PDB file of C-alpha atoms and ligand atoms in Angstrom:
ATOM      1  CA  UNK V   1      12.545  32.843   1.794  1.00  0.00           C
ATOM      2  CA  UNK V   2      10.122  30.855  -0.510  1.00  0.00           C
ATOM      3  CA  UNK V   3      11.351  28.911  -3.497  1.00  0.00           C
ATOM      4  CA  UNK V   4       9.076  30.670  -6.008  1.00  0.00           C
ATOM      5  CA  UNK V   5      10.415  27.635  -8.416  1.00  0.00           C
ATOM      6  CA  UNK V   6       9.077  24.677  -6.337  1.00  0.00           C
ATOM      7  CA  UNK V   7       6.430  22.723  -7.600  1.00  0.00           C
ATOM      8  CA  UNK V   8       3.476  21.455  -6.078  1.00  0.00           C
ATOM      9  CA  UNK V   9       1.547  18.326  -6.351  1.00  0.00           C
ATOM     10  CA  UNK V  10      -1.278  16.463  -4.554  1.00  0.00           C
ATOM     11  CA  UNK V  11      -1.728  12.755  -5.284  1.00  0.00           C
ATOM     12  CA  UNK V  12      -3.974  10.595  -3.811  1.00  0.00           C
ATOM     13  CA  UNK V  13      -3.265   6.947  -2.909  1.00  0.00           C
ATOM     14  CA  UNK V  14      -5.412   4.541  -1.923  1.00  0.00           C
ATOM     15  CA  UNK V  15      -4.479   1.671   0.399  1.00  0.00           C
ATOM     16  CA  UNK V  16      -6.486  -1.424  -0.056  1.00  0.00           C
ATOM     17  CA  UNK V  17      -6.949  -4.949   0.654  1.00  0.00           C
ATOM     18  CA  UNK V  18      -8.382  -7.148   3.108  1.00  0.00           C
ATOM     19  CA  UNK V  19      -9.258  -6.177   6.772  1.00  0.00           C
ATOM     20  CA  UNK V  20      -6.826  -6.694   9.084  1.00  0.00           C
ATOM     21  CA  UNK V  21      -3.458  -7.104   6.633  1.00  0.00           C
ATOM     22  CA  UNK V  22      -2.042  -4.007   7.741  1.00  0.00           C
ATOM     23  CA  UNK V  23      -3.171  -1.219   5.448  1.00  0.00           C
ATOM     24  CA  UNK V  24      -3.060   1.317   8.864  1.00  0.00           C
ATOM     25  CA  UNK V  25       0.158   0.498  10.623  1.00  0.00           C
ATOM     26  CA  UNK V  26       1.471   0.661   7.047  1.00  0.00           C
ATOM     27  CA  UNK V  27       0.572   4.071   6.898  1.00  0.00           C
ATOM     28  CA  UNK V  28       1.405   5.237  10.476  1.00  0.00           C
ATOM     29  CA  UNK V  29       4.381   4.347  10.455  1.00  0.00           C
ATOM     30  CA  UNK V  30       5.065   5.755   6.574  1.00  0.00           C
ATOM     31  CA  UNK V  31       4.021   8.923   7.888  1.00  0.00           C
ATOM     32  CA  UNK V  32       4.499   9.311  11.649  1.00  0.00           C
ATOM     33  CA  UNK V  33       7.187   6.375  12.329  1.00  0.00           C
ATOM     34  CA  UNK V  34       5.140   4.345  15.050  1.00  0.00           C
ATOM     35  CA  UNK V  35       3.722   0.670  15.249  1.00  0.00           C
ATOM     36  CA  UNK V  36       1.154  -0.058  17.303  1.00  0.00           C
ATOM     37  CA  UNK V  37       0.832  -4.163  17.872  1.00  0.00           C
ATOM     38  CA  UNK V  38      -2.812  -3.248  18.924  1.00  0.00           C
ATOM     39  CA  UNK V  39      -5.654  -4.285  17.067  1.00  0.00           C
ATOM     40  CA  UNK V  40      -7.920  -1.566  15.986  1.00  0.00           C
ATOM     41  CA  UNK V  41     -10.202  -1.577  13.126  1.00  0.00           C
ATOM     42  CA  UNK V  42     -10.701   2.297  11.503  1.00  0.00           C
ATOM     43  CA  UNK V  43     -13.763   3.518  11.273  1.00  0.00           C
ATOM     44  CA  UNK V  44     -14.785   5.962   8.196  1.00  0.00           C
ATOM     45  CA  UNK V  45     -12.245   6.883   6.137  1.00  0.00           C
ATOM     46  CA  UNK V  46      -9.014   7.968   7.636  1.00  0.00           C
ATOM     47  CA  UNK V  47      -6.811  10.523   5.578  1.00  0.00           C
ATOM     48  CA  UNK V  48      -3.060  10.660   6.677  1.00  0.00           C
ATOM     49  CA  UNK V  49      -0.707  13.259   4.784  1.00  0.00           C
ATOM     50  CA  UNK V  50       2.790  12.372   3.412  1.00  0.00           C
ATOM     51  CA  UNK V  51       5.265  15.122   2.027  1.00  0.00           C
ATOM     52  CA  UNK V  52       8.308  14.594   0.223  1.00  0.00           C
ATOM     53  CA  UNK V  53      10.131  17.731   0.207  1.00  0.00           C
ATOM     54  CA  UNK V  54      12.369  17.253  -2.834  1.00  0.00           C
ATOM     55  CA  UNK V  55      14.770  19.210  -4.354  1.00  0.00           C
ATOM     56  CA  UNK V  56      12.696  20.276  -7.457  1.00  0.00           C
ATOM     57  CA  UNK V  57       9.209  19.846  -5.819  1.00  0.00           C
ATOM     58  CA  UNK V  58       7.155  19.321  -3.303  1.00  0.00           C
ATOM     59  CA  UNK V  59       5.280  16.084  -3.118  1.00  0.00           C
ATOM     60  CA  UNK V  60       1.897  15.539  -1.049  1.00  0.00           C
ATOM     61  CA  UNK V  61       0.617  11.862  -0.957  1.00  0.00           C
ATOM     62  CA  UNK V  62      -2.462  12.120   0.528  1.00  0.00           C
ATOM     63  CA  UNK V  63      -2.997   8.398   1.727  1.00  0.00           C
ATOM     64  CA  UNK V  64      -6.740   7.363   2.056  1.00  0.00           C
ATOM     65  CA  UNK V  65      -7.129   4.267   4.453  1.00  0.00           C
ATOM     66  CA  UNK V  66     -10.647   2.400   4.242  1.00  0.00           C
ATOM     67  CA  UNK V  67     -12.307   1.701   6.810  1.00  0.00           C
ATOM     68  CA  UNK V  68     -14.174  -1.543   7.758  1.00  0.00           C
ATOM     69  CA  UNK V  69     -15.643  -1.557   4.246  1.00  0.00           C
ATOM     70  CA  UNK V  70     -12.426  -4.114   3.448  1.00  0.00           C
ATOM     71  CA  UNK V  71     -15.406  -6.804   1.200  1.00  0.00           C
ATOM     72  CA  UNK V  72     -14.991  -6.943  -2.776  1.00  0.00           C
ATOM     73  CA  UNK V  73     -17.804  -4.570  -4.107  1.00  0.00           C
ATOM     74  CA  UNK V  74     -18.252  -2.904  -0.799  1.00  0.00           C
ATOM     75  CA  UNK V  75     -16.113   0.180  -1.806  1.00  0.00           C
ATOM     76  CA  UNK V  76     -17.938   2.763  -3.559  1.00  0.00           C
ATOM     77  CA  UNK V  77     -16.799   4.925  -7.008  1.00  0.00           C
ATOM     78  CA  UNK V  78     -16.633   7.784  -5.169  1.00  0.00           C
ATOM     79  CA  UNK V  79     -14.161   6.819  -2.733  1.00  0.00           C
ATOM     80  CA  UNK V  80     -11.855   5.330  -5.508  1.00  0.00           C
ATOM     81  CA  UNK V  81     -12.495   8.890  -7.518  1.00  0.00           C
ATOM     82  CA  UNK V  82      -9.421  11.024  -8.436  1.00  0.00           C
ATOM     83  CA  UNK V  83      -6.659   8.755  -7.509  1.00  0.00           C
ATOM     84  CA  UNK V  84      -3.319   8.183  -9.177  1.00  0.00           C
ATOM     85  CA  UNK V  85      -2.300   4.923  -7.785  1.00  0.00           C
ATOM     86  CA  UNK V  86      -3.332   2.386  -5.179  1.00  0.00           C
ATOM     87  CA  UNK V  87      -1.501   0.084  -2.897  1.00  0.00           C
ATOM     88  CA  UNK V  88      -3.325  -3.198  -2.462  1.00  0.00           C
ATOM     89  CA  UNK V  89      -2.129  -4.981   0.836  1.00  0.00           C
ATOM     90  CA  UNK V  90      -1.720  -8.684   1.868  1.00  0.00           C
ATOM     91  CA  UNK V  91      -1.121 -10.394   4.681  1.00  0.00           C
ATOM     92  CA  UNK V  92       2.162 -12.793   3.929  1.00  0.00           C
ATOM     93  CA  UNK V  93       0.011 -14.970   6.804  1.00  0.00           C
ATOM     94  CA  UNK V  94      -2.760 -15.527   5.434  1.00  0.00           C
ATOM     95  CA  UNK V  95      -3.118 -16.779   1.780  1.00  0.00           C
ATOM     96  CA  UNK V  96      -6.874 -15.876   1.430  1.00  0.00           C
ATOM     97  CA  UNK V  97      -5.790 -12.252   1.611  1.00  0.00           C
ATOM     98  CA  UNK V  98      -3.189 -12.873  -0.886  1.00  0.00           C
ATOM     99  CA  UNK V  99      -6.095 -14.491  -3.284  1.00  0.00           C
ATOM    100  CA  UNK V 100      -8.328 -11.727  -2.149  1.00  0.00           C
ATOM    101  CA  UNK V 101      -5.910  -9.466  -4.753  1.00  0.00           C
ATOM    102  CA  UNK V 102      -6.945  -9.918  -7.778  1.00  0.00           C
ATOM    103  CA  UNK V 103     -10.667  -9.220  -6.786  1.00  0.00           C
ATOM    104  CA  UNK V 104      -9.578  -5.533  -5.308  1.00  0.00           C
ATOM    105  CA  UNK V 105      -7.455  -4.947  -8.812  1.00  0.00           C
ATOM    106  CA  UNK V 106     -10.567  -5.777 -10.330  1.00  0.00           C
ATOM    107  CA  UNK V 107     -13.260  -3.889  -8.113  1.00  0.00           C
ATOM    108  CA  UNK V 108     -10.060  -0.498  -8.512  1.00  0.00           C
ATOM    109  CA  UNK V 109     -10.180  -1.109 -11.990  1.00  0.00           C
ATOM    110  CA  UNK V 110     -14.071  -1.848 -12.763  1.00  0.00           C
ATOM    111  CA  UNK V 111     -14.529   1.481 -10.878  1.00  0.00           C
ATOM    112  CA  UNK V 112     -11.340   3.915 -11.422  1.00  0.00           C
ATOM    113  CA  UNK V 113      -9.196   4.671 -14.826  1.00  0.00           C
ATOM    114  CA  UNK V 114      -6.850   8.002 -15.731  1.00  0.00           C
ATOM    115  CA  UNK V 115      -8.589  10.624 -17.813  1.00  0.00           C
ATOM    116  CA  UNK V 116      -6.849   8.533 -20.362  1.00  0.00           C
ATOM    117  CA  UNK V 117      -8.641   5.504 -20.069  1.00  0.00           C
ATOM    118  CA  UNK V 118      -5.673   3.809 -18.545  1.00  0.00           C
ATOM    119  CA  UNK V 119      -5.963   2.046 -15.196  1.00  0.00           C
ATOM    120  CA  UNK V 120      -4.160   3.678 -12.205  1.00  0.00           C
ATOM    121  CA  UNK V 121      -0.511   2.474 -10.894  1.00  0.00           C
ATOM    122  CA  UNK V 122      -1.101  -0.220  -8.450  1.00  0.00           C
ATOM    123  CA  UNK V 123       1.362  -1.676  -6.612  1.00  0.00           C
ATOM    124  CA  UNK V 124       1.834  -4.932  -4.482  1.00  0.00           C
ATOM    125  CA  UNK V 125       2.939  -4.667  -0.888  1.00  0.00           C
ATOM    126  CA  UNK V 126       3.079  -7.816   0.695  1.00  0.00           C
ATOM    127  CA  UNK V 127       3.284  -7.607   4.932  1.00  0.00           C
ATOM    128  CA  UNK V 128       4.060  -8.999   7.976  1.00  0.00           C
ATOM    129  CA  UNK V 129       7.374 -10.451   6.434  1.00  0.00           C
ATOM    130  CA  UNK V 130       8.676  -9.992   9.597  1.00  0.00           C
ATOM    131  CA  UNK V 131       6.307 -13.051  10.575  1.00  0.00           C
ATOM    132  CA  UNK V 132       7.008 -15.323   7.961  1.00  0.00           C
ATOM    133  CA  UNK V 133       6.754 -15.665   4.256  1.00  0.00           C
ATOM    134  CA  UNK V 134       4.683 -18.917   3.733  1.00  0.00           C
ATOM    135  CA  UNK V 135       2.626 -17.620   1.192  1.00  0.00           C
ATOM    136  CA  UNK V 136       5.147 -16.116  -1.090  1.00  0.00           C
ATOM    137  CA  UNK V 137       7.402 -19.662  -0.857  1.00  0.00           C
ATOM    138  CA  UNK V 138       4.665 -22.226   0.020  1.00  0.00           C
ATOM    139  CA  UNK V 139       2.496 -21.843  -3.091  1.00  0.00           C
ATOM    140  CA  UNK V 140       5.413 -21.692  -5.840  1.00  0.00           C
ATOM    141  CA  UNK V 141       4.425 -17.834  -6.132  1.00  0.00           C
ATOM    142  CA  UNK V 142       6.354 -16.215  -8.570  1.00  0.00           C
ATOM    143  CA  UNK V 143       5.263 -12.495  -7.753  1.00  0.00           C
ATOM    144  CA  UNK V 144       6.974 -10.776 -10.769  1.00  0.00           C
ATOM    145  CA  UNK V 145       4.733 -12.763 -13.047  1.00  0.00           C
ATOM    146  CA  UNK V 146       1.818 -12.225 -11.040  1.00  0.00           C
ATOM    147  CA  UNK V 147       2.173  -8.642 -11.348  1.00  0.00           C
ATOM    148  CA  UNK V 148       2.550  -9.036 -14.795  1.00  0.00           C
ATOM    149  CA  UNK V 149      -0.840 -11.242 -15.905  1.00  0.00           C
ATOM    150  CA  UNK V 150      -2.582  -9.392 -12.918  1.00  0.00           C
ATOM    151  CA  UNK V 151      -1.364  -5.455 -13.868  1.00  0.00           C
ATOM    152  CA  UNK V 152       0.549  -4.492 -11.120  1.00  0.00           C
ATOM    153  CA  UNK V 153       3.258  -1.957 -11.989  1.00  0.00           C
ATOM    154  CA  UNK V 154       5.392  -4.069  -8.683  1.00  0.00           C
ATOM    155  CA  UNK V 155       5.861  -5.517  -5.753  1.00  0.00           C
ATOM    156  CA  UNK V 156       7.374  -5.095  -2.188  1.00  0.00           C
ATOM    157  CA  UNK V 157       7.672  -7.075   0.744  1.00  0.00           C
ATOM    158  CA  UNK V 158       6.965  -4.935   3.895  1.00  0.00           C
ATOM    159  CA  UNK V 159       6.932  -4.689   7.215  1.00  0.00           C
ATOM    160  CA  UNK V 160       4.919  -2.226   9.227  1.00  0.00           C
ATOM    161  CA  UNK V 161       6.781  -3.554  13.019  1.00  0.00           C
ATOM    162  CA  UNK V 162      10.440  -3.943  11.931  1.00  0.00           C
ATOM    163  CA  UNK V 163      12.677  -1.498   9.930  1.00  0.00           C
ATOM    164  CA  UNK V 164      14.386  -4.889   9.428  1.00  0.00           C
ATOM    165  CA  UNK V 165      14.135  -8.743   9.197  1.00  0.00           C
ATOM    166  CA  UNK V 166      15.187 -11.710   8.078  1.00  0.00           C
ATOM    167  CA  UNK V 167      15.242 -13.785   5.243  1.00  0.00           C
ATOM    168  CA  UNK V 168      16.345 -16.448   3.298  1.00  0.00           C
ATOM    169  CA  UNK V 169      19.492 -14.614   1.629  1.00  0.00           C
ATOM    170  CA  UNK V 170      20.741 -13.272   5.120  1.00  0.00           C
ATOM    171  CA  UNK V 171      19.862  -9.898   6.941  1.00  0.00           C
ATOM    172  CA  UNK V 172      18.299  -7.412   4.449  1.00  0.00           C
ATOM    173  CA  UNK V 173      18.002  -3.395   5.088  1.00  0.00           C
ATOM    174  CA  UNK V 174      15.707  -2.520   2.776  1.00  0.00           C
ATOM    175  CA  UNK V 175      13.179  -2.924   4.314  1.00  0.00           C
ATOM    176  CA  UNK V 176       9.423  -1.847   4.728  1.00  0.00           C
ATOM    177  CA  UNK V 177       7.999   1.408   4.460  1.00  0.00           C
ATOM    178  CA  UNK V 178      10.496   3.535   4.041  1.00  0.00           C
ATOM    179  CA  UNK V 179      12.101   2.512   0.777  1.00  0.00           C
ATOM    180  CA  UNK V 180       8.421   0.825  -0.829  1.00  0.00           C
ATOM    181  CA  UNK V 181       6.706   4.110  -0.126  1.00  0.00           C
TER     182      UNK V 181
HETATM  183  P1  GDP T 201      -5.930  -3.008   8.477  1.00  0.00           P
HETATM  184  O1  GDP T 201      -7.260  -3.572   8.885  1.00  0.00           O
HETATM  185  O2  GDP T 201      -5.521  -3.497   7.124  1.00  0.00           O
HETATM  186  O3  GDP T 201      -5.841  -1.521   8.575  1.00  0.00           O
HETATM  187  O4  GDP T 201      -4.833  -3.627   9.479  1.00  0.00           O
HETATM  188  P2  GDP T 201      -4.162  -2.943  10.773  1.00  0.00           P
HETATM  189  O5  GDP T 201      -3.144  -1.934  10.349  1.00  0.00           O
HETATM  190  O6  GDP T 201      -5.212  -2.501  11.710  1.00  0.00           O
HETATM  191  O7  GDP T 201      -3.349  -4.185  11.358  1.00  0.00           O
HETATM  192  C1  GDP T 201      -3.998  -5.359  11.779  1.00  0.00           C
HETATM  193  C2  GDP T 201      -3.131  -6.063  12.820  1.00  0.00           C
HETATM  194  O8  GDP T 201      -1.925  -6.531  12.213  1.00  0.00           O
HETATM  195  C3  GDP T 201      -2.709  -5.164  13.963  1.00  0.00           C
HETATM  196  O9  GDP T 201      -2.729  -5.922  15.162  1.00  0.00           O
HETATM  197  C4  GDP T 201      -1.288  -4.758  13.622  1.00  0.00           C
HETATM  198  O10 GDP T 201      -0.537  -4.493  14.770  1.00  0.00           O
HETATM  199  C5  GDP T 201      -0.794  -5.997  12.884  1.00  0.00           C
HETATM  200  N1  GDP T 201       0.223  -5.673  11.871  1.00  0.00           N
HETATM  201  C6  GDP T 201       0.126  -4.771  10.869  1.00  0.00           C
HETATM  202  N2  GDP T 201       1.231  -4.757  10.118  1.00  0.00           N
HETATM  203  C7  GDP T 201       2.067  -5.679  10.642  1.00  0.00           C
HETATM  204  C8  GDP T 201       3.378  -6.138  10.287  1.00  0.00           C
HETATM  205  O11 GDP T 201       4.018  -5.707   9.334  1.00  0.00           O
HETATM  206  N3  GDP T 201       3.899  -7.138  11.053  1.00  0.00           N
HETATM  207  C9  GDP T 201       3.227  -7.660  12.112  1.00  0.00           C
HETATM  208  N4  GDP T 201       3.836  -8.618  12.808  1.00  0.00           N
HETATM  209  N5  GDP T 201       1.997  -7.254  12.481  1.00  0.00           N
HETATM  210  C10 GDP T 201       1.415  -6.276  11.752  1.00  0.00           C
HETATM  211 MG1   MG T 202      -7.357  -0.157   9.108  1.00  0.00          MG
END
């Protein structure tokens, strides 16, 4: 029988960031629980569909994944359009990616803001952990800061290949995907 109380709602979330940080195995395994170690760039704009069936509601996060369009001022308005929140993805490997940031908060918010005039959640994931985290320790980071001067509502280390992996503090379980998404 259907729950006549439920509430619906659609959000869309944009994944962003440089090519090749992980923005697509993010999202496949987020929504279909696989990780595939094999390089493939998207092509066009691929959509994948999340919903959280909660007790109250029924959530749809419809993901949008660019597509080989991953260069500062290469995105168009009309892709950003409608969205409630973005996730803007570096690679934990690579510290151009992680300075490549604050140019994609800037392009999201030069191009998107709420029917308030307020800019849209974005949030931090930082990936591969399970490789390394040279950028986050090397450079002195201190990531809750840089969310603050740089407008991100927070930050996540992730891991699209391992539910779990290690770190300084000892074995963590929090990992990835499933608990940033
Ligand atoms: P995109 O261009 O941002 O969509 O990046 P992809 O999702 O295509 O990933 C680029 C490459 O990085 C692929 O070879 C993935 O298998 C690999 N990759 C993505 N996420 C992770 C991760 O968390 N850990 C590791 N070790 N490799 C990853
Ligand atoms: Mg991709």
């Amino acid at each position: 029988m259907q729950n006549h109380h439920l509430k619906e709602h659609l959000y869309k979330i944009l994944v962003i960031g440089d090519l090749g940080v992980g923005k697509t195995s993010i999202i496949k395994r987020y929504v279909h629980q696989n990780f595939s170690p094999n390089y493939r760039a998207t092509i066009g704009v691929d959509f994948a569909l999340k919903v959280l069936n909660l007790e109250q509601e029924t959530v749809r996060l419809q993901l949008w994944d660019i597509a080989g369009q991953e260069r500062f001022g290469n995105m168009t308005r009309v892709y950003y359009r409608e969205a409630m929140g973005a996730f803007i993805v570096f690679d934990v490997t690579r510290p151009s990616t992680f300075e490549a940031v604050t140019k994609w908060k800037e392009d999201l918010d030069a191009k998107l803001s709420l029917s308030n005039g307020k800019h849209v959640a974005a949030v931090l994931l930082a990936n591969k952990c399970d490789q390394g985290r040279d950028v986050l320790t090397n450079n002195g980071i201190k990531m809750e800061q840089f969310c603050q001067e740089n407008g991100f509502v927070g930050w996540f280390e992730t891991s699209a290949k391992m539910w779990t992996y290690p770190s300084r503090k000892g074995p963590r379980r929090d990992t990835c995907c499933r608990t940033v998404l």
